[in-house]
Amino acid sequence: MEPNLQSVSPSEGKKLRNVITASSVGTLIEWYDFYIFGSLATILSAQFFPKDNPTAAFLSTLATFAAGFIVRPFGALFFGRLGDIIGRKYTFLVTLVLMGGSTFAIGLVPGYSSIGYAAPVLVLLLRLLQGLALGGEYGGAATYVAEHSPKNKRGFYTSFIQTTATLGLFLSLGVILLTRQSVGVESFNSWGWRIPFILSSLLVVVSIVIRMKMQESPLFSKIKAEGRTSTNPLKESFGKKENLKMVLLALFGATAGQGVIWYTGQFYALSFIQKVMNVEFVQSNYIIAIGLLIATPFFIIFGGWSDKIGRKGIMMTGMLLSILLYRPIYKEMYAITDLTKKQEITAQTKTDINSARPNSTSSTTLRTYSDGMVYKEVKIESLDGSAPPELKKEITLPAKSFWLLIALIAVQVLFVAMVYGPIAAFLVELFPTRIRYTSMSLPYHIGNGVFGGLTPFIAISLTSMPGATPFDGLWYPIAVTAITLIIGLIYIKQSPAGGLEN
Amino acid sequence: MDNVKKYFGIVFLLLGIALAFYLPYNAINRLGSSTATSEDYIFWIVIITIFIPIIAGFILFGYYAFKGEYRESN
């Protein structure tokens, strides 16, 4: 039977906590594994995909796009089907092993300079396995927790799964910054980057041990005992109109908007801070990490609240706020480092022979502004004109601007929490137990992986169009969210948390 | 409300058809330019491969909405 609050005894309460911990820790590790690759993209490029080699650069682009956009939905289909046939527990145990194994292996692959083309090919294959594993993990964890949860606490309990993507990003940033600080920048770029990958194996082993002790979801066990499991979940999910129309509604009325809001508030924000505002690397990562940490509890607050007032209202409000406030927020962010609006106090320029690039000079200019902001500009010019000049800009923020930027990031993560906190409960309630894993995984990974994952690329391509402003990249998330909001408002029924047994 | 759902279904159906033509047209234009790199080719091939089925899904969603599949009584 589906658990309800009245029947939750202290021992069942403890069991529920174990279910949430086992699922959340594993999913968090999977997100961590997935994000360290992205966060270390520049270093991995230098190690495995040298830019002056076209084949290696081609493999690099393939690794970036294929893992995020193509393989994740296939992982959702492959593991979703398995989860609906053999069960949730064993399936999301397999995804964890697959993710942990491939992450660990990336940390051990010798560089391009040692084994040539084998290096980028191996890394590409391992990255594809990561994408496949991630595609299967989330649906399993969300379904497993939801099928253990009492009806009136489902939003609250599944919201712990929802915090894992953000915490996984936070953990990846934290481990990278700590490792970089411990071994030094040069050692980190040379070999220290391997530590975050290898460390993953320890985390995965702990998580596997915890998950091995868990039992199969009660709802799945029940339908399995009654012989009511689906023999062909893919056909049933996408071949029957009754289910297919709900898959389409979940995608276009919820997960597409959720995906772009998730990526705008976290990844595009980081890219904007580093590339448009030119904020220094470590400071920019701290800004995102602290912003994430401040807003993360709200995933649970909104998830829990959705049990009382419904999922739809909270998700749609988050989307509306994003549409209305993205541009004002990014304009405010931009103004923080807008040099034309600041009063310069001192400027100091120093020119040296550049030791990193032969036959070139580097000229460093340091400008200090009245609010305490420091602007550093390094211009590298070749003496014989053999290479184009290189300009590097870097801004170090004073405390006040630093915290203002954190607040602006935290507000964006708050929007993420509004749409993402209740969405696991919303998705599991749309589909019957026999095809739940398959049916909810696909719209989630198309929404999050494709619509969301493409946000930085499409936004950057919009801002690089002739006559574009730095804020034009926001039209992509705004447009996708607006369509999702309209569809969600019109077609999704506002209903209280329902049963999962149908 | 059922009528609103139906009319919006037509809008989504037409929007989907427009996107199904616009996306490949845009890709051909971009890749036809002399500045197109191998990275652009991968990007657009991935975009077309992944978005065409999604657009087909969007058109189907519009069709279902138009046919009344999302009516309150359903």
XYZ file of C-alpha atoms in Angstrom:
576
model
C 0.000 0.000 0.000
C 1.044 3.592 -0.522
C 2.339 4.987 2.775
C 0.293 7.702 4.439
C 1.253 10.009 7.272
C -1.053 8.439 9.823
C 0.640 5.066 9.442
C 4.244 6.335 9.684
C 5.623 4.886 12.900
C 8.997 5.965 14.400
C 10.700 2.970 12.782
C 9.133 3.810 9.435
C 10.214 7.419 9.907
C 13.771 6.206 10.381
C 13.476 4.016 7.301
C 12.223 6.995 5.289
C 15.185 9.086 6.413
C 17.504 6.281 5.281
C 15.729 6.104 1.914
C 16.135 9.861 1.411
C 19.788 9.802 2.518
C 20.696 6.821 0.335
C 19.012 8.315 -2.719
C 20.172 11.896 -2.209
C 23.815 11.108 -1.466
C 24.114 8.921 -4.562
C 22.430 11.484 -6.802
C 24.571 14.271 -5.339
C 27.711 12.295 -6.180
C 26.483 11.720 -9.715
C 25.934 15.452 -10.208
C 29.348 16.144 -8.672
C 30.941 13.690 -11.122
C 29.126 15.258 -14.049
C 30.020 18.847 -13.117
C 33.716 18.452 -12.368
C 34.228 17.654 -16.031
C 32.471 20.901 -17.015
C 34.157 22.982 -14.325
C 37.600 21.733 -15.382
C 36.878 22.021 -19.110
C 39.742 24.462 -19.750
C 42.331 22.261 -18.061
C 40.966 19.075 -19.644
C 41.169 20.766 -23.032
C 44.850 21.471 -22.532
C 45.484 17.906 -21.319
C 43.428 15.923 -23.810
C 42.166 18.178 -26.577
C 44.924 20.552 -27.753
C 43.346 23.370 -29.768
C 46.061 23.368 -32.434
C 45.072 19.792 -33.320
C 41.797 19.841 -35.289
C 40.878 16.193 -34.598
C 41.353 16.598 -30.865
C 39.374 19.861 -30.912
C 36.593 18.050 -32.826
C 36.474 15.306 -30.170
C 36.350 17.993 -27.468
C 33.298 19.658 -29.009
C 31.670 16.255 -29.430
C 32.335 15.454 -25.748
C 30.721 18.737 -24.697
C 27.589 18.441 -26.783
C 27.042 14.701 -27.019
C 27.260 13.922 -23.302
C 24.893 16.688 -22.276
C 22.326 16.685 -25.013
C 22.184 13.367 -26.841
C 23.289 10.723 -24.379
C 21.321 11.903 -21.341
C 17.872 11.311 -22.915
C 19.094 7.901 -24.161
C 20.252 7.103 -20.627
C 16.777 8.099 -19.441
C 15.171 5.673 -21.908
C 17.618 2.815 -21.335
C 17.695 2.904 -17.538
C 14.079 4.043 -17.241
C 13.017 0.884 -19.076
C 15.232 -1.257 -16.859
C 13.868 0.451 -13.733
C 10.288 -0.280 -14.746
C 11.078 -3.921 -15.530
C 13.596 -5.086 -12.910
C 13.094 -2.438 -10.263
C 14.273 0.975 -9.071
C 16.870 -0.129 -6.536
C 19.099 -2.214 -8.810
C 18.826 0.200 -11.700
C 19.979 3.284 -9.858
C 22.693 1.197 -8.242
C 23.993 0.395 -11.742
C 23.915 4.062 -12.789
C 25.955 4.958 -9.703
C 28.606 2.324 -10.451
C 28.741 3.415 -14.087
C 29.106 7.079 -13.195
C 31.661 6.492 -10.432
C 33.712 4.109 -12.568
C 33.880 6.428 -15.558
C 34.717 9.477 -13.430
C 37.500 7.600 -11.656
C 38.835 6.394 -15.005
C 38.930 9.958 -16.430
C 41.228 10.833 -13.521
C 43.627 8.065 -14.628
C 43.738 8.585 -18.424
C 47.243 9.677 -19.524
C 47.388 13.003 -21.369
C 47.541 13.602 -25.128
C 51.282 14.178 -24.876
C 51.738 10.587 -23.554
C 49.372 8.424 -25.615
C 48.272 10.682 -28.469
C 44.776 10.273 -29.948
C 43.914 7.435 -27.580
C 43.656 10.050 -24.797
C 40.841 12.212 -26.259
C 39.014 9.126 -27.574
C 39.080 7.480 -24.125
C 37.941 10.662 -22.408
C 35.126 11.107 -24.923
C 33.913 7.524 -24.345
C 34.058 7.934 -20.570
C 32.210 11.251 -20.800
C 29.482 9.545 -22.849
C 29.154 6.890 -20.145
C 28.813 9.686 -17.576
C 25.965 11.221 -19.591
C 24.270 7.840 -19.945
C 24.501 7.184 -16.192
C 23.170 10.626 -15.298
C 20.224 10.067 -17.629
C 19.221 7.019 -15.616
C 19.966 8.231 -12.108
C 17.596 11.107 -11.420
C 14.339 9.402 -12.423
C 15.253 6.390 -10.314
C 16.084 8.405 -7.214
C 13.008 10.631 -7.480
C 10.703 7.664 -8.130
C 12.254 5.605 -5.332
C 11.837 8.372 -2.730
C 8.339 9.308 -3.951
C 7.163 5.697 -3.796
C 8.300 5.507 -0.185
C 6.789 8.845 0.838
C 3.405 9.503 2.409
C 1.040 11.340 0.082
C 1.011 14.585 2.040
C 4.808 14.769 2.384
C 5.865 13.740 -1.099
C 6.916 17.225 -2.204
C 8.914 17.685 0.989
C 10.742 14.341 0.815
C 11.511 14.449 -2.913
C 12.812 18.014 -2.546
C 15.920 16.555 -0.904
C 16.671 14.885 -4.246
C 16.113 18.295 -5.849
C 18.851 19.915 -3.780
C 21.424 17.418 -5.058
C 22.024 19.005 -8.473
C 22.820 22.368 -6.896
C 24.795 20.819 -4.048
C 26.677 18.657 -6.561
C 27.704 21.828 -8.392
C 28.616 23.451 -5.072
C 30.659 20.398 -4.038
C 32.483 20.307 -7.373
C 33.391 24.012 -7.099
C 34.457 23.533 -3.469
C 36.658 20.495 -4.155
C 38.262 22.191 -7.167
C 39.003 25.406 -5.238
C 40.353 23.511 -2.218
C 42.553 21.221 -4.319
C 43.823 24.197 -6.323
C 44.656 26.058 -3.124
C 46.352 23.015 -1.533
C 48.615 21.989 -4.416
C 49.128 25.400 -6.038
C 47.896 26.634 -9.424
C 50.770 25.175 -11.490
C 50.625 21.704 -9.920
C 46.843 21.751 -10.177
C 46.990 22.476 -13.910
C 49.623 19.787 -14.393
C 48.346 16.862 -12.262
C 46.237 18.172 -9.342
C 43.074 18.317 -11.506
C 43.025 14.495 -11.313
C 42.326 14.587 -7.546
C 38.634 15.645 -7.805
C 38.032 12.780 -10.287
C 39.821 10.148 -8.206
C 38.157 11.391 -5.024
C 34.823 10.530 -6.607
C 35.575 6.792 -6.271
C 35.640 7.068 -2.465
C 32.314 8.907 -2.436
C 30.776 6.380 -4.818
C 31.898 3.371 -2.750
C 30.296 4.893 0.370
C 27.103 5.549 -1.547
C 27.002 2.037 -3.052
C 27.355 0.489 0.415
C 24.445 2.630 1.668
C 22.256 1.822 -1.346
C 22.985 -1.922 -1.201
C 21.273 -2.029 2.200
C 18.074 -0.478 0.889
C 14.970 -2.414 -0.113
C 12.963 -2.139 -3.298
C 10.237 0.538 -3.428
C 7.003 -0.756 -1.834
C 4.802 0.251 -4.762
C 7.036 -1.433 -7.311
C 7.355 -4.571 -5.130
C 3.578 -4.706 -4.893
C 2.905 -4.519 -8.634
C 5.727 -6.975 -9.253
C 4.247 -9.456 -6.778
C 0.895 -9.075 -8.526
C 2.507 -9.549 -11.940
C 1.407 -6.086 -13.075
C 4.784 -4.689 -14.155
C 5.069 -3.486 -17.713
C 6.703 -5.836 -20.217
C 7.443 -2.989 -22.634
C 7.618 0.333 -20.765
C 8.894 2.260 -23.805
C 5.933 1.209 -25.939
C 3.519 1.860 -23.100
C 4.991 5.270 -22.264
C 5.313 6.683 -25.742
C 3.082 4.462 -27.865
C -0.136 5.067 -25.933
C -1.802 8.430 -26.381
C -2.972 8.594 -22.732
C 0.631 8.527 -21.508
C 2.312 10.280 -24.404
C 0.147 13.374 -23.994
C 1.237 13.589 -20.341
C 4.900 13.166 -21.332
C 4.490 16.072 -23.763
C 2.704 18.170 -21.147
C 5.451 17.464 -18.593
C 8.087 18.561 -21.106
C 6.498 21.673 -22.607
C 4.509 22.755 -19.546
C 7.152 22.241 -16.870
C 10.622 20.779 -17.478
C 11.653 22.944 -20.471
C 11.186 26.156 -18.454
C 12.666 24.568 -15.357
C 15.772 23.522 -17.334
C 16.535 26.988 -18.702
C 15.927 28.642 -15.321
C 18.259 26.124 -13.669
C 21.065 26.728 -16.156
C 20.598 30.512 -16.329
C 20.702 30.999 -12.572
C 23.797 28.886 -12.088
C 25.875 28.257 -15.230
C 25.033 31.253 -17.404
C 25.416 33.480 -14.346
C 28.948 32.126 -13.767
C 29.837 32.559 -17.428
C 28.429 36.152 -17.368
C 30.419 37.023 -14.244
C 33.659 35.631 -15.683
C 33.422 36.565 -19.358
C 31.283 39.721 -19.485
C 32.044 41.243 -16.090
C 35.653 39.931 -16.082
C 35.551 39.052 -12.391
C 38.627 37.122 -11.262
C 38.381 33.263 -11.356
C 38.504 32.386 -7.648
C 36.270 35.293 -6.595
C 33.682 34.448 -9.257
C 33.534 30.818 -8.120
C 33.121 31.923 -4.493
C 30.246 34.189 -5.530
C 28.388 31.324 -7.200
C 29.197 28.847 -4.415
C 27.967 31.169 -1.631
C 24.880 32.143 -3.657
C 24.040 28.441 -4.096
C 24.552 27.746 -0.421
C 22.278 30.602 0.681
C 19.394 29.595 -1.592
C 19.625 25.787 -1.352
C 17.394 25.411 1.759
C 14.592 26.968 -0.269
C 14.412 23.850 -2.472
C 13.151 22.021 0.599
C 10.942 24.911 1.730
C 9.210 25.160 -1.662
C 9.032 21.365 -1.991
C 7.356 21.103 1.412
C 5.082 24.053 0.689
C 3.922 22.397 -2.529
C 2.371 19.620 -0.397
C 0.089 22.238 1.131
C -0.762 24.635 -1.684
C -0.067 22.516 -4.787
C 2.932 22.199 -7.114
C 1.649 24.258 -10.025
C 1.303 27.654 -8.311
C 4.856 27.646 -6.958
C 6.463 26.477 -10.201
C 4.535 28.963 -12.336
C 5.323 31.849 -9.965
C 9.035 30.992 -10.218
C 8.757 31.073 -14.009
C 6.862 34.387 -14.031
C 9.426 36.024 -11.725
C 12.261 34.787 -13.928
C 10.658 36.240 -17.052
C 10.058 39.608 -15.370
C 13.294 39.952 -13.429
C 16.119 38.353 -15.438
C 16.952 41.471 -17.437
C 16.820 43.908 -14.471
C 18.981 41.488 -12.433
C 21.625 41.123 -15.146
C 21.656 44.895 -15.746
C 22.286 45.372 -12.024
C 25.070 42.769 -12.162
C 26.649 44.457 -15.165
C 26.564 47.870 -13.459
C 28.717 46.518 -10.602
C 31.774 46.319 -12.857
C 30.856 49.022 -15.376
C 34.069 51.081 -15.439
C 32.434 54.025 -17.219
C 30.377 54.707 -14.108
C 33.292 54.578 -11.661
C 35.789 57.118 -10.446
C 39.406 56.111 -10.983
C 41.899 56.890 -8.210
C 45.217 55.493 -9.405
C 46.590 53.842 -12.507
C 49.893 52.044 -12.752
C 51.347 50.485 -15.897
C 54.328 48.148 -16.021
C 55.851 46.665 -19.198
C 58.011 43.512 -19.127
C 59.479 40.931 -21.460
C 56.960 38.090 -21.451
C 58.571 34.856 -20.311
C 55.561 32.704 -21.221
C 55.530 33.686 -24.904
C 58.845 34.133 -26.750
C 59.562 37.394 -28.598
C 56.791 39.280 -26.861
C 56.207 41.933 -24.246
C 53.523 42.029 -21.634
C 52.208 45.285 -20.315
C 50.201 45.170 -17.093
C 47.956 48.061 -16.086
C 46.432 48.235 -12.630
C 43.632 50.703 -11.963
C 42.056 51.309 -8.580
C 38.596 52.863 -8.254
C 36.974 54.902 -5.500
C 34.730 52.006 -4.415
C 37.800 49.770 -3.891
C 37.492 47.813 -7.145
C 40.763 46.823 -8.801
C 40.997 46.401 -12.557
C 43.948 44.555 -14.044
C 44.645 44.509 -17.747
C 47.423 42.420 -19.272
C 48.284 43.103 -22.892
C 50.667 40.681 -24.593
C 52.146 41.827 -27.894
C 54.641 39.987 -30.054
C 57.753 41.961 -30.982
C 57.917 40.632 -34.538
C 54.178 40.874 -35.188
C 53.944 37.073 -35.687
C 50.938 36.668 -33.377
C 47.906 38.856 -32.759
C 47.933 40.852 -29.486
C 46.278 39.206 -26.520
C 44.246 41.145 -23.935
C 43.319 39.724 -20.537
C 41.017 41.664 -18.216
C 40.486 40.844 -14.580
C 38.437 42.608 -11.925
C 38.731 42.099 -8.187
C 35.617 43.252 -6.381
C 35.504 45.110 -3.061
C 33.476 43.489 -0.238
C 30.300 45.509 -0.863
C 30.099 44.630 -4.575
C 31.084 41.025 -3.812
C 28.113 40.584 -1.463
C 25.738 42.480 -3.753
C 26.623 40.063 -6.554
C 26.081 37.100 -4.214
C 22.628 38.472 -3.364
C 21.769 38.782 -7.077
C 22.884 35.191 -7.674
C 20.970 33.951 -4.616
C 17.782 35.570 -5.998
C 18.242 33.649 -9.264
C 18.828 30.393 -7.377
C 15.640 31.190 -5.464
C 13.767 31.134 -8.797
C 15.470 27.798 -9.489
C 14.256 26.522 -6.109
C 10.675 27.579 -6.898
C 10.514 25.665 -10.173
C 12.834 22.796 -9.267
C 11.894 22.088 -5.626
C 8.391 20.697 -6.330
C 9.025 19.256 -9.814
C 10.037 15.701 -8.811
C 6.773 15.230 -6.932
C 4.890 16.829 -9.832
C 6.462 14.446 -12.368
C 6.011 11.228 -10.387
C 2.347 12.066 -9.820
C 1.716 12.343 -13.567
C 2.483 8.695 -14.359
C 1.427 5.244 -13.127
C 3.883 3.043 -11.197
C 4.377 0.489 -13.988
C 5.928 3.069 -16.367
C 6.853 5.891 -13.987
C 10.650 5.620 -14.214
C 10.635 5.674 -18.053
C 7.895 8.264 -18.469
C 9.272 10.874 -16.066
C 12.958 10.456 -16.968
C 12.650 11.423 -20.621
C 10.866 14.794 -20.249
C 13.149 15.641 -17.336
C 16.348 15.021 -19.294
C 15.100 16.717 -22.453
C 13.964 19.719 -20.397
C 17.011 19.895 -18.173
C 19.671 18.498 -20.502
C 18.620 19.825 -23.906
C 16.682 23.044 -23.223
C 18.696 23.856 -20.110
C 22.077 22.541 -21.211
C 21.975 24.578 -24.391
C 21.363 27.846 -22.493
C 25.021 28.967 -22.261
C 25.729 28.161 -25.937
C 22.603 29.778 -27.355
C 22.870 32.769 -25.017
C 26.492 33.365 -26.018
C 25.672 33.021 -29.718
C 22.864 35.607 -29.276
C 25.184 38.096 -27.566
C 27.803 37.690 -30.300
C 25.383 38.747 -33.059
C 26.043 42.161 -34.665
C 24.617 45.013 -32.579
C 23.724 42.744 -29.637
C 23.974 43.917 -26.030
C 25.385 41.724 -23.217
C 21.785 41.106 -22.096
C 20.439 39.735 -25.378
C 21.532 36.212 -24.422
C 18.710 36.259 -21.886
C 16.051 36.205 -24.619
C 16.526 32.448 -24.992
C 15.672 31.491 -21.385
C 12.973 34.171 -21.277
C 11.291 32.888 -24.456
C 11.438 29.199 -23.446
C 10.161 30.029 -19.949
C 7.334 32.174 -21.357
C 6.095 29.323 -23.585
C 6.362 26.861 -20.684
C 4.491 29.275 -18.408
C 1.631 29.696 -20.891
C 1.340 25.929 -21.419
C 1.669 25.201 -17.705
C -0.958 27.780 -16.743
C -3.482 26.659 -19.327
C -3.038 22.893 -19.460
C -1.709 21.685 -16.099
C -4.434 20.962 -13.603
C -3.988 22.478 -10.169
C -4.639 19.495 -8.015
C -3.634 18.478 -4.522
C -0.996 15.774 -4.149
C -2.489 12.618 -5.596
C -2.022 8.894 -5.094
C 0.659 7.000 -6.947
C -1.033 3.662 -7.176
C -3.095 4.160 -10.328
C -11.329 27.135 -20.672
C -11.630 24.176 -23.038
C -11.937 26.603 -25.969
C -8.837 28.511 -24.825
C -6.943 25.200 -24.722
C -8.150 24.403 -28.209
C -7.188 27.777 -29.731
C -3.790 27.759 -28.099
C -3.360 24.250 -29.520
C -3.607 25.735 -33.028
C -1.042 28.400 -32.080
C 1.434 25.758 -30.809
C 0.851 23.562 -33.835
C 1.624 26.450 -36.212
C 4.571 27.608 -34.107
C 5.996 24.086 -34.232
C 5.626 23.917 -38.023
C 7.309 27.325 -38.371
C 10.210 26.186 -36.160
C 10.540 22.947 -38.144
C 11.269 25.056 -41.246
C 13.191 27.904 -39.592
C 15.749 25.762 -37.752
C 17.145 23.824 -40.755
C 16.982 27.033 -42.862
C 19.027 28.878 -40.245
C 21.493 25.981 -40.001
C 22.001 25.886 -43.776
C 22.604 29.648 -43.818
C 25.128 29.490 -40.990
C 26.982 26.477 -42.361
C 26.967 27.897 -45.854
C 28.950 30.936 -44.783
C 32.687 31.012 -45.447
C 33.463 31.490 -41.744
C 31.811 28.209 -40.632
C 34.194 26.008 -38.627
C 34.078 22.270 -37.847
C 32.794 23.265 -34.399
C 29.829 25.019 -36.069
C 29.087 21.845 -38.051
C 28.955 19.684 -34.899
C 26.880 22.276 -33.059
C 24.279 22.570 -35.812
C 24.147 18.843 -36.573
C 23.532 18.178 -32.865
C 20.928 20.972 -32.717
C 19.041 19.698 -35.771
C 19.264 16.027 -34.705
C 17.978 16.694 -31.226
C 15.512 19.521 -31.900
C 13.636 18.090 -34.893
C 12.126 15.227 -32.818
C 11.387 17.734 -30.023
C 9.648 20.041 -32.501
C 7.682 17.039 -33.808
C 6.638 16.465 -30.199
C 5.622 20.114 -29.895
C 3.491 19.878 -33.040
C 1.902 16.708 -31.637
C 1.245 18.529 -28.356
C -0.490 21.332 -30.288
C -2.516 18.753 -32.206
C -3.605 16.945 -29.024
C -4.540 20.281 -27.468
C -6.543 21.221 -30.546
C -8.299 17.844 -30.533
C -9.356 18.380 -26.915
C -7.118 15.749 -25.304
C -6.413 18.140 -22.404
C -10.071 19.013 -21.765
C -11.075 19.357 -18.116
C -13.234 16.232 -18.452
C -10.220 14.196 -19.643
